[in-house]
mmCIF file of C-alpha atoms in Angstrom:
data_model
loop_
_atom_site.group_PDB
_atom_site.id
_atom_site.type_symbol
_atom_site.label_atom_id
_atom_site.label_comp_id
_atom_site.label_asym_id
_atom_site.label_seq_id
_atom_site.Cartn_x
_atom_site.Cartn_y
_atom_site.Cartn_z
ATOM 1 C CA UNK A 344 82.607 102.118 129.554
ATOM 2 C CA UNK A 345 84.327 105.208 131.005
ATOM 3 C CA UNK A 346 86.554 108.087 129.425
ATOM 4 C CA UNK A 347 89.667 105.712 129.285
ATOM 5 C CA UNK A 348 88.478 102.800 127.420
ATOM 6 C CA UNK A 349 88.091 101.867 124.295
ATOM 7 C CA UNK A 350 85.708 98.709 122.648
ATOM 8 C CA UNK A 351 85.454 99.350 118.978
ATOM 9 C CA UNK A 352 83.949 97.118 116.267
ATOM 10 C CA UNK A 353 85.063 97.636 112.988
ATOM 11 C CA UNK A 354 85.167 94.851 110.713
ATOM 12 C CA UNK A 355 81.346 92.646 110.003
ATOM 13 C CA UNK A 356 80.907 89.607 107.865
ATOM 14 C CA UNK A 357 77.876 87.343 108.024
ATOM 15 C CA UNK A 358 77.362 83.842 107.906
ATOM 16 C CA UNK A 359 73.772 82.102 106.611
ATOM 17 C CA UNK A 360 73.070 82.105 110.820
ATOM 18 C CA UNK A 361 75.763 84.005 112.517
ATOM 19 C CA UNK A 362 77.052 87.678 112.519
ATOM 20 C CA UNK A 363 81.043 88.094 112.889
ATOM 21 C CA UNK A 364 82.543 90.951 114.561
ATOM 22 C CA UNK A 365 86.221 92.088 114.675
ATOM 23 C CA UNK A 366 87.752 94.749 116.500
ATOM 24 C CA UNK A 367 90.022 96.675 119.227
ATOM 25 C CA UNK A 368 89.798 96.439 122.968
ATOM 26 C CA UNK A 369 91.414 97.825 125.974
ATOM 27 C CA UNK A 370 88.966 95.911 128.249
ATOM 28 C CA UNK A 371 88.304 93.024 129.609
ATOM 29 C CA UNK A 372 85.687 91.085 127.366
ATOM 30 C CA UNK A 373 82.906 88.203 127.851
ATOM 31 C CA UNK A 374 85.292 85.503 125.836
ATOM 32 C CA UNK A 375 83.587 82.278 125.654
ATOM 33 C CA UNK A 376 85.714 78.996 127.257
ATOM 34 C CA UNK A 377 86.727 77.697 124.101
ATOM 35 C CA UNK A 378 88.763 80.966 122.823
ATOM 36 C CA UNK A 379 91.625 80.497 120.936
ATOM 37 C CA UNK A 380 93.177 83.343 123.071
ATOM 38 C CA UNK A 381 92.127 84.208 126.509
ATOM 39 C CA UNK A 382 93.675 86.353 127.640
ATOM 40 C CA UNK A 383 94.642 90.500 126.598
ATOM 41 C CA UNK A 384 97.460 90.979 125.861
ATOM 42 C CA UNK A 385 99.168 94.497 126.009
ATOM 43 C CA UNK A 386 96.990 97.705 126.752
ATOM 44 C CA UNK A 387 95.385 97.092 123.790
ATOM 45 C CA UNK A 388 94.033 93.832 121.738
ATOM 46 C CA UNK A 389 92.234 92.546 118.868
ATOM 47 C CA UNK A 390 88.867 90.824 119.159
ATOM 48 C CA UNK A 391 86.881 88.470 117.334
ATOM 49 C CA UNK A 392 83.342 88.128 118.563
ATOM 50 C CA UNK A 393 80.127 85.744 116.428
ATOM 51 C CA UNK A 394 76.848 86.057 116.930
ATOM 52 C CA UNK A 395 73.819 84.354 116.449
ATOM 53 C CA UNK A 396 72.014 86.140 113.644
ATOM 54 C CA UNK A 397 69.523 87.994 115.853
ATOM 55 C CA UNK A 398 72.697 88.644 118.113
ATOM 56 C CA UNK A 399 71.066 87.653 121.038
ATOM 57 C CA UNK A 400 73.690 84.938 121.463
ATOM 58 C CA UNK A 401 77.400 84.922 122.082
ATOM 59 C CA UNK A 402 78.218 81.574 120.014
ATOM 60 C CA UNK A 403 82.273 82.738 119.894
ATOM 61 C CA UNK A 404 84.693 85.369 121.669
ATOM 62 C CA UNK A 405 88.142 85.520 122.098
ATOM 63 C CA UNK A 406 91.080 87.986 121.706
ATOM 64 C CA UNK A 407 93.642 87.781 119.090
ATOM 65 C CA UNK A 408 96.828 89.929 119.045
ATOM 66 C CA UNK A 409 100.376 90.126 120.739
ATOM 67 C CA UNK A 410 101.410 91.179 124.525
ATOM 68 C CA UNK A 411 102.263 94.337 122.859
ATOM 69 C CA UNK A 412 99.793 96.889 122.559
ATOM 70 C CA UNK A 413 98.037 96.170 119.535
ATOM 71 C CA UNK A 414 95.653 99.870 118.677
ATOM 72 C CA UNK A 415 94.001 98.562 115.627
ATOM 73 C CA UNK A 416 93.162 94.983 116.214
ATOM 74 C CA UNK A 417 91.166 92.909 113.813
ATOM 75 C CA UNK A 418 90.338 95.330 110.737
ATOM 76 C CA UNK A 419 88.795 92.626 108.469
ATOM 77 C CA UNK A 420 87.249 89.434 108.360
ATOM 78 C CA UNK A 421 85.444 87.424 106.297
ATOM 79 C CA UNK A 422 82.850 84.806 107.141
ATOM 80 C CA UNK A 423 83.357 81.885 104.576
ATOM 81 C CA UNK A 424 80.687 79.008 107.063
ATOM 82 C CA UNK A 425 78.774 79.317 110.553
ATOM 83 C CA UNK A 426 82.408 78.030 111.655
ATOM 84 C CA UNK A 427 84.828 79.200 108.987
ATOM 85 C CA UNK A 428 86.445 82.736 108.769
ATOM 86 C CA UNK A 429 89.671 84.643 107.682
ATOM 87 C CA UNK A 430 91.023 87.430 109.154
ATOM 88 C CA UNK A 431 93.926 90.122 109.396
ATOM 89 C CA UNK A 432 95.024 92.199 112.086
ATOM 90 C CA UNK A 433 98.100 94.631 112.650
ATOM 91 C CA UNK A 434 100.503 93.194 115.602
ATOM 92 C CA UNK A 435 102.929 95.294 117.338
ATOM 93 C CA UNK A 436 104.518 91.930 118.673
ATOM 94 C CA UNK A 437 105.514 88.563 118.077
ATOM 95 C CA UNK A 438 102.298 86.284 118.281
ATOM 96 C CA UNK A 439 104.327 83.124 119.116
ATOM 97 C CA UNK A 440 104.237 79.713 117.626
ATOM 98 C CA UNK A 441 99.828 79.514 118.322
ATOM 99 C CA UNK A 442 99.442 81.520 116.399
ATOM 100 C CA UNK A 443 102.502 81.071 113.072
ATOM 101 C CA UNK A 444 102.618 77.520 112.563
ATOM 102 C CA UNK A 445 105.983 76.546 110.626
ATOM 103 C CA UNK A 446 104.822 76.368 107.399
ATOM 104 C CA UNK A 447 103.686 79.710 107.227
ATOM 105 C CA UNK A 448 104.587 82.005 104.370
ATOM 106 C CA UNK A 449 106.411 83.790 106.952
ATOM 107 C CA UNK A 450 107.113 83.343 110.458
ATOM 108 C CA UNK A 451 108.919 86.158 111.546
ATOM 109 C CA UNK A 452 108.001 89.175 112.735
ATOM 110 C CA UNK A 453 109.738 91.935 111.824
ATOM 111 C CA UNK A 454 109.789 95.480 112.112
ATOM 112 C CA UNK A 455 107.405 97.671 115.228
ATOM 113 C CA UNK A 456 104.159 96.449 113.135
ATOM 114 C CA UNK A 457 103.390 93.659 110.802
ATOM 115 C CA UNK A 458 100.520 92.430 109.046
ATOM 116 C CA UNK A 459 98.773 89.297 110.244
ATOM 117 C CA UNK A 460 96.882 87.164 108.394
ATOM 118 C CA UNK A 461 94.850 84.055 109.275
ATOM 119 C CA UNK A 462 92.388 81.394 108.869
ATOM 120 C CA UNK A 463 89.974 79.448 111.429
ATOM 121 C CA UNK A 464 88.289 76.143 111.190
ATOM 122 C CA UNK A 465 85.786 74.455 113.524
ATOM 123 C CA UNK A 466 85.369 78.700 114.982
ATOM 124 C CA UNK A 467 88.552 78.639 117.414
ATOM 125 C CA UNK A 468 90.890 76.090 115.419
ATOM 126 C CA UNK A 469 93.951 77.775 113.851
ATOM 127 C CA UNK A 470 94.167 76.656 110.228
ATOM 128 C CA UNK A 471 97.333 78.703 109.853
ATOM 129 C CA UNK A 472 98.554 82.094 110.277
ATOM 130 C CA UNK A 473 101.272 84.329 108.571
ATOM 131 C CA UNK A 474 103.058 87.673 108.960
ATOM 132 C CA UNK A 475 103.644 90.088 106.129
ATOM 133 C CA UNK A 476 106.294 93.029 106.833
ATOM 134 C CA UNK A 477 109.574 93.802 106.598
ATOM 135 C CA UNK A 478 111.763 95.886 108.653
ATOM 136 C CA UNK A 479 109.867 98.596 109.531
ATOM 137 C CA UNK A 480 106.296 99.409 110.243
ATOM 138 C CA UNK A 481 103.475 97.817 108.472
ATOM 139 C CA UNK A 482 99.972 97.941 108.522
ATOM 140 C CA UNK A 483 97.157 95.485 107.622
ATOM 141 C CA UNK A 484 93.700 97.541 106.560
ATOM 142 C CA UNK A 485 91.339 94.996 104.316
ATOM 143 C CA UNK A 486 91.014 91.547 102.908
ATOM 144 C CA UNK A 487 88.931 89.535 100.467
ATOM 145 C CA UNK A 488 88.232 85.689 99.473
ATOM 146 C CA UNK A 489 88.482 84.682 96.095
ATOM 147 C CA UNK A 490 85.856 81.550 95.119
ATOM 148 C CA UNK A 491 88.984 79.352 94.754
ATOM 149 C CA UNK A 492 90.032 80.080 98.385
ATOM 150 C CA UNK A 493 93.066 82.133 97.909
ATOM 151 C CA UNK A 494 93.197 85.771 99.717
ATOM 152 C CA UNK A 495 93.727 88.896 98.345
ATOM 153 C CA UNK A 496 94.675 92.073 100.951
ATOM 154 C CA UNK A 497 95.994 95.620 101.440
ATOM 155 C CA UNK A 498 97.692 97.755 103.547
ATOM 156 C CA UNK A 499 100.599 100.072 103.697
ATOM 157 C CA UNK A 500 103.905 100.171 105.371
ATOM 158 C CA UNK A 501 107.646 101.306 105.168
ATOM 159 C CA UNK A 502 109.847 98.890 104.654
ATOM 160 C CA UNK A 503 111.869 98.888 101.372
ATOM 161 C CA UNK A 504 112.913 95.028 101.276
ATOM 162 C CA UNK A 505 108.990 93.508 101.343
ATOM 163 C CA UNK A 506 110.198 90.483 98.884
ATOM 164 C CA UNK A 507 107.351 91.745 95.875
ATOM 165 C CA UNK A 508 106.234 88.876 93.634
ATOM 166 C CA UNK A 509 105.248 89.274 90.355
ATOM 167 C CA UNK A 510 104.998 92.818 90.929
ATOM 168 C CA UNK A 511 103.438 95.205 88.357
ATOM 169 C CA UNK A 512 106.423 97.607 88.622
ATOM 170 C CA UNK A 513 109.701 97.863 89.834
ATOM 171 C CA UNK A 514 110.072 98.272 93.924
ATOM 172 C CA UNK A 515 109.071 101.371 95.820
ATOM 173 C CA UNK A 516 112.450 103.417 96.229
ATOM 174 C CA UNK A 517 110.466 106.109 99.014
ATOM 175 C CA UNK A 518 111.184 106.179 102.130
ATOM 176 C CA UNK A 519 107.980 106.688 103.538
ATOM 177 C CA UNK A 520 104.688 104.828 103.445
ATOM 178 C CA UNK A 521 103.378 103.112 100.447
ATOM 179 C CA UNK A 522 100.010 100.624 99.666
ATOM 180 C CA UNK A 523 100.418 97.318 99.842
ATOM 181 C CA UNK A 524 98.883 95.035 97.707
ATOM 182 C CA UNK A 525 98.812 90.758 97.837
ATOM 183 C CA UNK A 526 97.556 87.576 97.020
ATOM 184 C CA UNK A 527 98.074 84.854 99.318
ATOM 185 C CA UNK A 528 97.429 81.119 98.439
ATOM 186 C CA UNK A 529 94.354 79.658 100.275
ATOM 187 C CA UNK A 530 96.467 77.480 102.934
ATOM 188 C CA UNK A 531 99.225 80.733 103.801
ATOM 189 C CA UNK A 532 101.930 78.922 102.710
ATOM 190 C CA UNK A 533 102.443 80.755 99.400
ATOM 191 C CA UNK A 534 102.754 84.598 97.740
ATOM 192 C CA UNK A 535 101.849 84.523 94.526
ATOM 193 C CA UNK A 536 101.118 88.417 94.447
ATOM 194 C CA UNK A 537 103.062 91.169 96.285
ATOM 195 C CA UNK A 538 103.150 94.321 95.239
ATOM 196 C CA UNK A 539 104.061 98.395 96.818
ATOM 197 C CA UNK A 540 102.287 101.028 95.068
ATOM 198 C CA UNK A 541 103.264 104.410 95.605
ATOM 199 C CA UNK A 542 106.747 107.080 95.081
ATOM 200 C CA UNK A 543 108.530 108.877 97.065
ATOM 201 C CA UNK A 544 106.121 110.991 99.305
ATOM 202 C CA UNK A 545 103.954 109.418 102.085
ATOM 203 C CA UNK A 546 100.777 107.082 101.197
ATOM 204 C CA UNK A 547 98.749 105.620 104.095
ATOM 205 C CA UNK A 548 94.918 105.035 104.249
ATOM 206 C CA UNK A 549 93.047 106.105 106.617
ATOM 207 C CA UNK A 550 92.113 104.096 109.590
ATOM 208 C CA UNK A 551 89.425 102.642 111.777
ATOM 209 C CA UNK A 552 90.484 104.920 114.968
ATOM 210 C CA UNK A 553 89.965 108.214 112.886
ATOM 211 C CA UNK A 554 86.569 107.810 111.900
ATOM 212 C CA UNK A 555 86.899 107.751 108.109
ATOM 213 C CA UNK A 556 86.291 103.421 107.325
#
């Protein structure tokens, strides 16, 4: 690796016999032929990468992210089998139809960032996939499974029209960033928790790229 690229893992989640890795690239990786997504997009990508528990074997790699240039990648993911995962990723492009089937919670992407959430079967088969964002910029940091399947997540962003459900108070009015805070049903078809926390002065949390997660 030389002064002008970048390979970072930040995300880890283990299975009973395999170790899974998301991250960021600006390089060229070792995918393996049955990748969801072959190809980089962009300058920059996301990566999802699994292991064999002594991580002497590649089992699974592919890229996932937009042509865009996509500087944080995959900052989460949970391993729920050997061949099961979720993940979430900020995108600073449309993914295409691949990657948002049409019953999505939301298929558009909106805004210069949006949240990304998804879910793989079989390790490369697209169970679904969903945006979260508004208008402006927003950015995906962390996710958890609950036992019944549904997925709770967090992040931060700008936009003042987010749709909130069943939100604990009344919308953000700031204009700047504020957390992000929701609970998606277990097939991404459904909200049944959206929430900004924050006022009217700038809330973001830190990321991956500065060292700090």
């Amino acid at each position: 690796i030389n002064a002008n690229q970048e390979n970072a893992a930040q995300a880890l989640s283990l299975s009973p016999d395999r170790v899974f890795i998301g991250g960021y690239t600006n390089m060229d990786l070792p995918n393996t032929a049955n990748a969801f997504d072959g190809v980089r997009g962009g300058t920059h990508d996301g990566f999802i990468a699994v292991f064999s528990k002594t991580l002497d074997v590649l089992h699974y790699g592919s890229y996932l992210g937009s042509n865009n240039a996509d500087l944080l990648g995959v900052t989460s993911i949970q391993a729920l089998t050997d061949t099961t995962y979720v993940c979430g990723l900020t995108t600073a492009g449309d993914l295409g139809a691949t990657y948002v089937p049409v019953a999505a919670y939301d298929i558009t992407y909106n805004g210069s960032t949006d949240m990304y959430l998804c879910k793989f079967n079989r390790i490369n088969t697209l169970s679904w996939g969903t945006y979260v964002g508004g208008s402006s910029a927003e950015t995906f940091n962390d996710l958890e499974v609950f036992p019944d399947g549904r997925i709770t997540f967090a992040g931060w962003g700008a936009s003042l029209a987010l749709g909130e459900v069943n939100s604990a108070a009344a919308a953000s009015g700031g204009a700047d960033n504020d957390g992000i805070i929701g609970v998606l049903s277990s097939n991404g078809t459904t909200m049944s928790y959206l929430d900004k926390i924050g006022g009217c002065l700038l809330y973001t949390s830190p990321s991956p790229r500065d060292g700090l997660l």
